């Protein structure tokens, strides 16, 4: 089954193929922040002004992230409901655990840094204190 890899900073979620259309990102106040476009196993991220700010390529259970100049920024390895994030030097920088429609995000020391909840076509992003930090609508 094909999945959409949605990446917001190091936040990465795998969504069903039915979520393939380009996503639009908004901050907590509802202001447009940018978009994500999919083509095969590659996604390109654009800022609010339409400039490409990065791309993500997926191969098997590994996703590699690049900046707008094509430099490797890091990788994400998935295994079941857990994704581990690494920087360009291979150091663990965090992990995401997903259960149902809720993902919890942790830093390299195991501290929870936020969570994401899926409700219909909207993702809601929260910080470690439970405050809404942004939404993504499809």
Coordinates of N, CA and C in Angstrom, one line a residue:
X1 N 0.8 -1.2 0.0 CA 0.0 0.0 0.0 C 0.9 1.2 0.0
X2 N 0.6 2.2 -0.9 CA 1.4 3.4 -0.9 C 1.0 4.3 0.2
X3 N 1.9 5.1 0.7 CA 1.6 6.0 1.8 C 2.2 7.3 1.5
X4 N 1.6 8.4 2.0 CA 2.1 9.7 1.9 C 3.0 10.0 3.1
X5 N 4.2 10.4 2.9 CA 5.1 10.8 4.1 C 5.0 12.3 4.2
X6 N 4.4 12.8 5.3 CA 4.2 14.2 5.5 C 5.3 14.6 6.5
X7 N 6.1 15.6 6.2 CA 7.2 16.0 7.0 C 7.0 17.5 7.4
X8 N 7.0 17.8 8.6 CA 7.0 19.2 9.1 C 8.2 19.3 10.1
X9 N 9.3 19.9 9.6 CA 10.5 19.8 10.4 C 10.9 18.4 10.5
X10 N 11.1 17.8 11.6 CA 11.4 16.4 11.8 C 10.1 15.6 12.1
X11 N 9.0 16.2 12.1 CA 7.8 15.5 12.3 C 7.4 14.8 11.1
X12 N 7.2 13.5 11.1 CA 6.9 12.7 9.9 C 5.8 11.8 10.2
X13 N 4.8 11.8 9.4 CA 3.7 10.9 9.5 C 3.4 10.1 8.2
X14 N 3.1 8.9 8.3 CA 2.7 8.1 7.1 C 1.2 8.0 7.1
X15 N 0.6 8.6 6.0 CA -0.8 8.6 5.8 C -1.2 7.7 4.7
X16 N -2.5 7.2 4.7 CA -2.9 6.3 3.6 C -2.8 7.0 2.2
X17 N -2.8 6.2 1.2 CA -2.7 6.7 -0.2 C -3.8 7.6 -0.5
X18 N -5.0 7.5 0.1 CA -6.1 8.3 -0.2 C -5.8 9.8 0.2
X19 N -4.7 10.0 0.9 CA -4.3 11.4 1.3 C -3.3 12.0 0.4
X20 N -3.2 11.5 -0.9 CA -2.1 11.9 -1.8 C -2.2 13.3 -2.3
X21 N -3.3 14.0 -2.4 CA -3.3 15.4 -2.9 C -2.3 16.2 -2.1
X22 N -1.8 17.3 -2.7 CA -0.9 18.2 -2.0 C -1.5 18.7 -0.7
X23 N -0.7 18.7 0.3 CA -1.2 19.2 1.6 C -0.8 20.7 1.8
X24 N -1.6 21.4 2.5 CA -1.4 22.8 2.8 C -1.2 22.9 4.3
X25 N -0.1 23.6 4.7 CA 0.2 23.8 6.1 C -0.2 25.1 6.6
X26 N -0.7 25.2 7.9 CA -1.2 26.4 8.5 C -0.6 26.4 9.9
X27 N -0.3 27.6 10.4 CA 0.1 27.7 11.8 C -1.1 27.7 12.8
X28 N -0.9 27.9 14.1 CA -1.9 27.8 15.1 C -3.0 28.9 14.9
X29 N -2.6 30.0 14.2 CA -3.6 31.1 13.9 C -4.3 30.9 12.6
X30 N -4.0 29.8 11.9 CA -4.7 29.6 10.6 C -4.0 30.3 9.4
X31 N -2.8 30.8 9.6 CA -2.1 31.5 8.5 C -1.4 30.4 7.7
X32 N -1.5 30.6 6.3 CA -0.9 29.6 5.4 C 0.6 29.6 5.5
X33 N 1.3 28.5 5.7 CA 2.7 28.4 5.8 C 3.4 27.7 4.6
X34 N 2.7 27.0 3.8 CA 3.4 26.3 2.7 C 2.6 25.1 2.2
X35 N 3.2 24.3 1.3 CA 2.5 23.1 0.8 C 3.5 22.0 0.6
X36 N 3.0 20.8 0.4 CA 3.8 19.6 0.1 C 3.2 19.0 -1.1
X37 N 4.0 18.7 -2.1 CA 3.6 18.0 -3.4 C 4.2 16.6 -3.5
X38 N 3.4 15.7 -3.9 CA 3.9 14.3 -4.1 C 4.1 14.0 -5.6
X39 N 5.1 13.2 -5.9 CA 5.3 12.6 -7.2 C 6.0 11.3 -7.0
X40 N 5.3 10.2 -7.2 CA 5.9 8.9 -6.9 C 6.3 8.8 -5.4
X41 N 7.5 8.4 -5.2 CA 8.0 8.3 -3.8 C 8.8 9.5 -3.4
X42 N 8.6 10.6 -4.1 CA 9.3 11.8 -3.7 C 8.3 12.9 -3.4
X43 N 8.6 13.6 -2.3 CA 7.7 14.8 -1.9 C 8.6 16.0 -1.9
X44 N 8.1 17.1 -2.4 CA 8.8 18.4 -2.3 C 8.0 19.4 -1.5
X45 N 8.7 20.1 -0.6 CA 8.1 21.0 0.3 C 8.4 22.5 -0.1
X46 N 7.4 23.3 -0.1 CA 7.5 24.7 -0.5 C 7.1 25.6 0.7
X47 N 7.7 26.8 0.8 CA 7.3 27.7 1.8 C 6.1 28.5 1.4
X48 N 5.7 29.4 2.2 CA 4.5 30.2 1.9 C 4.6 31.1 0.7
X49 N 5.9 31.4 0.2 CA 6.1 32.2 -1.0 C 6.3 31.3 -2.2
X50 N 6.2 30.0 -2.1 CA 6.3 29.1 -3.2 C 7.7 28.6 -3.5
X51 N 8.7 28.9 -2.7 CA 10.1 28.5 -2.9 C 10.2 27.1 -2.3
X52 N 10.9 26.2 -3.1 CA 11.1 24.8 -2.6 C 12.1 24.9 -1.5
X53 N 11.8 24.3 -0.3 CA 12.6 24.3 0.8 C 13.2 22.9 1.2
X54 N 12.8 21.9 0.4 CA 13.4 20.6 0.6 C 12.6 19.5 -0.1
X55 N 13.2 18.3 -0.1 CA 12.5 17.2 -0.7 C 12.8 15.9 0.1
X56 N 11.9 15.0 0.0 CA 12.0 13.7 0.7 C 11.9 12.6 -0.3
X57 N 12.8 11.6 -0.2 CA 12.7 10.4 -1.1 C 12.5 9.2 -0.2
X58 N 11.6 8.3 -0.6 CA 11.4 7.1 0.2 C 11.8 5.9 -0.5
X59 N 12.5 5.0 0.2 CA 13.0 3.8 -0.4 C 12.9 2.7 0.7
X60 N 11.9 1.8 0.5 CA 11.7 0.8 1.5 C 11.2 1.4 2.8
X61 N 11.9 1.1 3.9 CA 11.6 1.6 5.2 C 12.4 2.8 5.6
X62 N 13.2 3.4 4.7 CA 14.0 4.5 4.9 C 13.6 5.7 4.1
X63 N 13.5 6.9 4.8 CA 13.2 8.1 4.1 C 14.4 9.0 4.3
X64 N 14.9 9.6 3.2 CA 16.0 10.5 3.2 C 15.5 11.9 3.0
X65 N 16.0 12.9 3.7 CA 15.5 14.3 3.6 C 16.7 15.2 3.1
X66 N 16.4 16.0 2.1 CA 17.4 16.9 1.5 C 16.9 18.4 1.6
X67 N 17.9 19.3 1.7 CA 17.5 20.7 1.7 C 17.3 21.2 0.2
X68 N 17.0 22.5 0.0 CA 16.7 23.0 -1.3 C 18.0 22.9 -2.2
X69 N 19.2 22.8 -1.7 CA 20.4 22.6 -2.5 C 20.8 21.2 -2.7
X70 N 19.9 20.2 -2.3 CA 20.2 18.8 -2.5 C 21.1 18.2 -1.5
X71 N 21.4 18.9 -0.4 CA 22.3 18.3 0.6 C 21.5 17.4 1.6
X72 N 22.0 16.2 1.9 CA 21.3 15.3 2.8 C 21.2 16.0 4.2
X73 N 20.0 16.0 4.7 CA 19.8 16.6 6.0 C 19.6 15.6 7.1
X74 N 19.1 14.4 6.7 CA 18.9 13.3 7.7 C 18.1 12.2 7.1
X75 N 17.8 11.2 7.9 CA 17.0 10.1 7.4 C 16.1 9.6 8.5
X76 N 15.0 8.9 8.1 CA 14.0 8.4 9.0 C 13.9 6.9 8.7
X77 N 14.0 6.0 9.7 CA 13.8 4.6 9.5 C 12.5 4.2 10.3
X78 N 11.6 3.5 9.6 CA 10.4 3.1 10.2 C 10.3 1.6 10.5
X79 N 9.6 1.2 11.5 CA 9.5 -0.2 11.9 C 8.2 -0.3 12.7
X80 N 7.1 -0.8 12.0 CA 5.8 -0.8 12.6 C 5.3 0.6 13.0
X81 N 4.9 0.8 14.2 CA 4.4 2.1 14.6 C 5.4 3.1 15.1
X82 N 6.7 2.8 14.9 CA 7.8 3.7 15.4 C 8.6 4.1 14.3
X83 N 9.0 5.4 14.3 CA 10.0 6.0 13.3 C 11.1 6.6 14.1
X84 N 12.3 6.3 13.7 CA 13.5 6.9 14.4 C 14.1 7.9 13.4
X85 N 14.5 9.1 13.9 CA 15.1 10.2 13.1 C 16.5 10.3 13.4
X86 N 17.3 10.5 12.3 CA 18.8 10.6 12.4 C 19.2 11.9 11.7
X87 N 20.3 12.5 12.1 CA 20.8 13.7 11.4 C 21.7 13.2 10.3
X88 N 22.4 14.2 9.6 CA 23.2 13.9 8.4 C 24.4 13.1 8.8
X89 N 24.8 13.1 10.1 CA 26.0 12.3 10.6 C 25.6 11.0 11.1
X90 N 24.3 10.6 11.1 CA 23.8 9.3 11.6 C 23.5 9.3 13.0
X91 N 23.5 10.4 13.7 CA 23.1 10.5 15.2 C 21.6 10.5 15.3
X92 N 21.1 9.7 16.3 CA 19.7 9.7 16.6 C 19.3 11.0 17.1
X93 N 18.2 11.6 16.5 CA 17.7 12.9 17.0 C 16.3 12.9 17.6
X94 N 15.6 11.8 17.4 CA 14.3 11.6 18.0 C 13.6 10.4 17.4
X95 N 12.3 10.2 18.0 CA 11.5 9.1 17.5 C 10.1 9.6 17.6
X96 N 9.2 8.9 16.8 CA 7.8 9.1 16.7 C 7.1 7.8 16.9
X97 N 6.2 7.7 17.8 CA 5.4 6.5 18.0 C 3.9 6.8 17.7
X98 N 3.4 5.9 16.8 CA 2.0 6.1 16.3 C 1.1 5.0 16.8
X99 N -0.1 5.3 17.3 CA -1.1 4.3 17.7 C -2.4 4.9 17.3
X100 N -3.1 4.3 16.3 CA -4.4 4.8 15.9 C -4.2 6.1 15.2
X101 N -4.9 7.1 15.5 CA -4.8 8.4 14.9 C -4.0 9.4 15.7
X102 N -3.2 8.9 16.7 CA -2.4 9.8 17.5 C -0.9 9.4 17.4
X103 N -0.1 10.4 17.1 CA 1.4 10.2 17.1 C 2.0 11.0 18.2
X104 N 2.9 10.4 19.0 CA 3.7 11.1 20.0 C 5.1 11.2 19.6
X105 N 5.7 12.4 19.8 CA 7.1 12.7 19.3 C 8.0 12.9 20.5
X106 N 9.2 12.3 20.4 CA 10.2 12.3 21.5 C 11.5 12.8 21.0
X107 N 12.3 13.5 21.8 CA 13.7 13.9 21.4 C 14.7 12.7 21.7
X108 N 15.9 13.0 21.4 CA 17.0 11.9 21.5 C 17.1 11.4 22.9
X109 N 16.7 12.2 23.9 CA 16.8 11.8 25.4 C 15.5 11.1 25.8
X110 N 14.5 10.9 24.9 CA 13.3 10.2 25.3 C 12.2 11.1 25.9
X111 N 12.4 12.4 25.9 CA 11.4 13.3 26.4 C 10.3 13.6 25.3
X112 N 9.0 13.6 25.7 CA 8.0 13.8 24.7 C 8.1 15.3 24.4
X113 N 8.1 15.6 23.1 CA 8.2 17.0 22.6 C 6.9 17.4 21.9
X114 N 5.9 16.5 21.7 CA 4.7 16.9 21.1 C 3.8 15.7 20.7
X115 N 2.7 16.0 20.2 CA 1.8 15.0 19.6 C 1.0 15.5 18.5
X116 N 0.5 14.6 17.6 CA -0.3 15.0 16.5 C -1.5 14.1 16.5
X117 N -2.7 14.7 16.2 CA -3.9 13.9 16.2 C -4.5 14.1 14.8
X118 N -5.1 13.0 14.3 CA -5.7 13.1 13.0 C -7.2 13.0 13.2
X119 N -7.9 14.0 12.6 CA -9.4 14.0 12.7 C -9.9 14.3 11.3
X120 N -10.4 13.3 10.6 CA -10.9 13.5 9.2 C -9.7 13.9 8.3
X121 N -9.8 15.1 7.7 CA -8.8 15.5 6.8 C -7.9 16.6 7.4
X122 N -7.9 16.7 8.7 CA -7.1 17.7 9.4 C -6.2 17.0 10.4
X123 N -4.9 17.4 10.4 CA -3.9 17.0 11.4 C -3.8 18.2 12.4
X124 N -3.8 17.9 13.7 CA -3.6 19.0 14.7 C -2.3 18.7 15.4
X125 N -1.4 19.7 15.5 CA -0.1 19.5 16.1 C 0.0 20.3 17.4
X126 N 0.5 19.6 18.5 CA 0.6 20.1 19.8 C 2.0 20.1 20.3
X127 N 2.4 21.0 21.2 CA 3.7 20.9 21.8 C 3.6 20.0 23.1
X128 N 4.8 19.9 23.8 CA 4.8 19.0 24.9 C 3.9 19.4 26.1
X129 N 3.4 20.6 26.1 CA 2.5 21.1 27.1 C 1.1 21.0 26.7
X130 N 0.8 20.4 25.5 CA -0.5 20.2 25.0 C -1.1 21.4 24.3
X131 N -0.3 22.4 24.0 CA -0.8 23.6 23.3 C -0.8 23.4 21.8
X132 N -1.9 23.8 21.1 CA -2.0 23.7 19.7 C -1.0 24.6 19.0
X133 N -0.1 24.0 18.2 CA 0.9 24.8 17.5 C 0.7 24.9 16.0
X134 N -0.3 24.1 15.4 CA -0.6 24.3 14.0 C -1.5 23.2 13.5
X135 N -2.0 23.3 12.3 CA -2.8 22.3 11.7 C -2.4 22.1 10.2
X136 N -2.7 21.0 9.7 CA -2.4 20.7 8.3 C -3.8 20.1 7.7
X137 N -4.3 20.8 6.7 CA -5.5 20.4 6.1 C -5.3 19.8 4.7
X138 N -6.1 18.8 4.3 CA -6.0 18.2 2.9 C -7.2 18.5 2.2

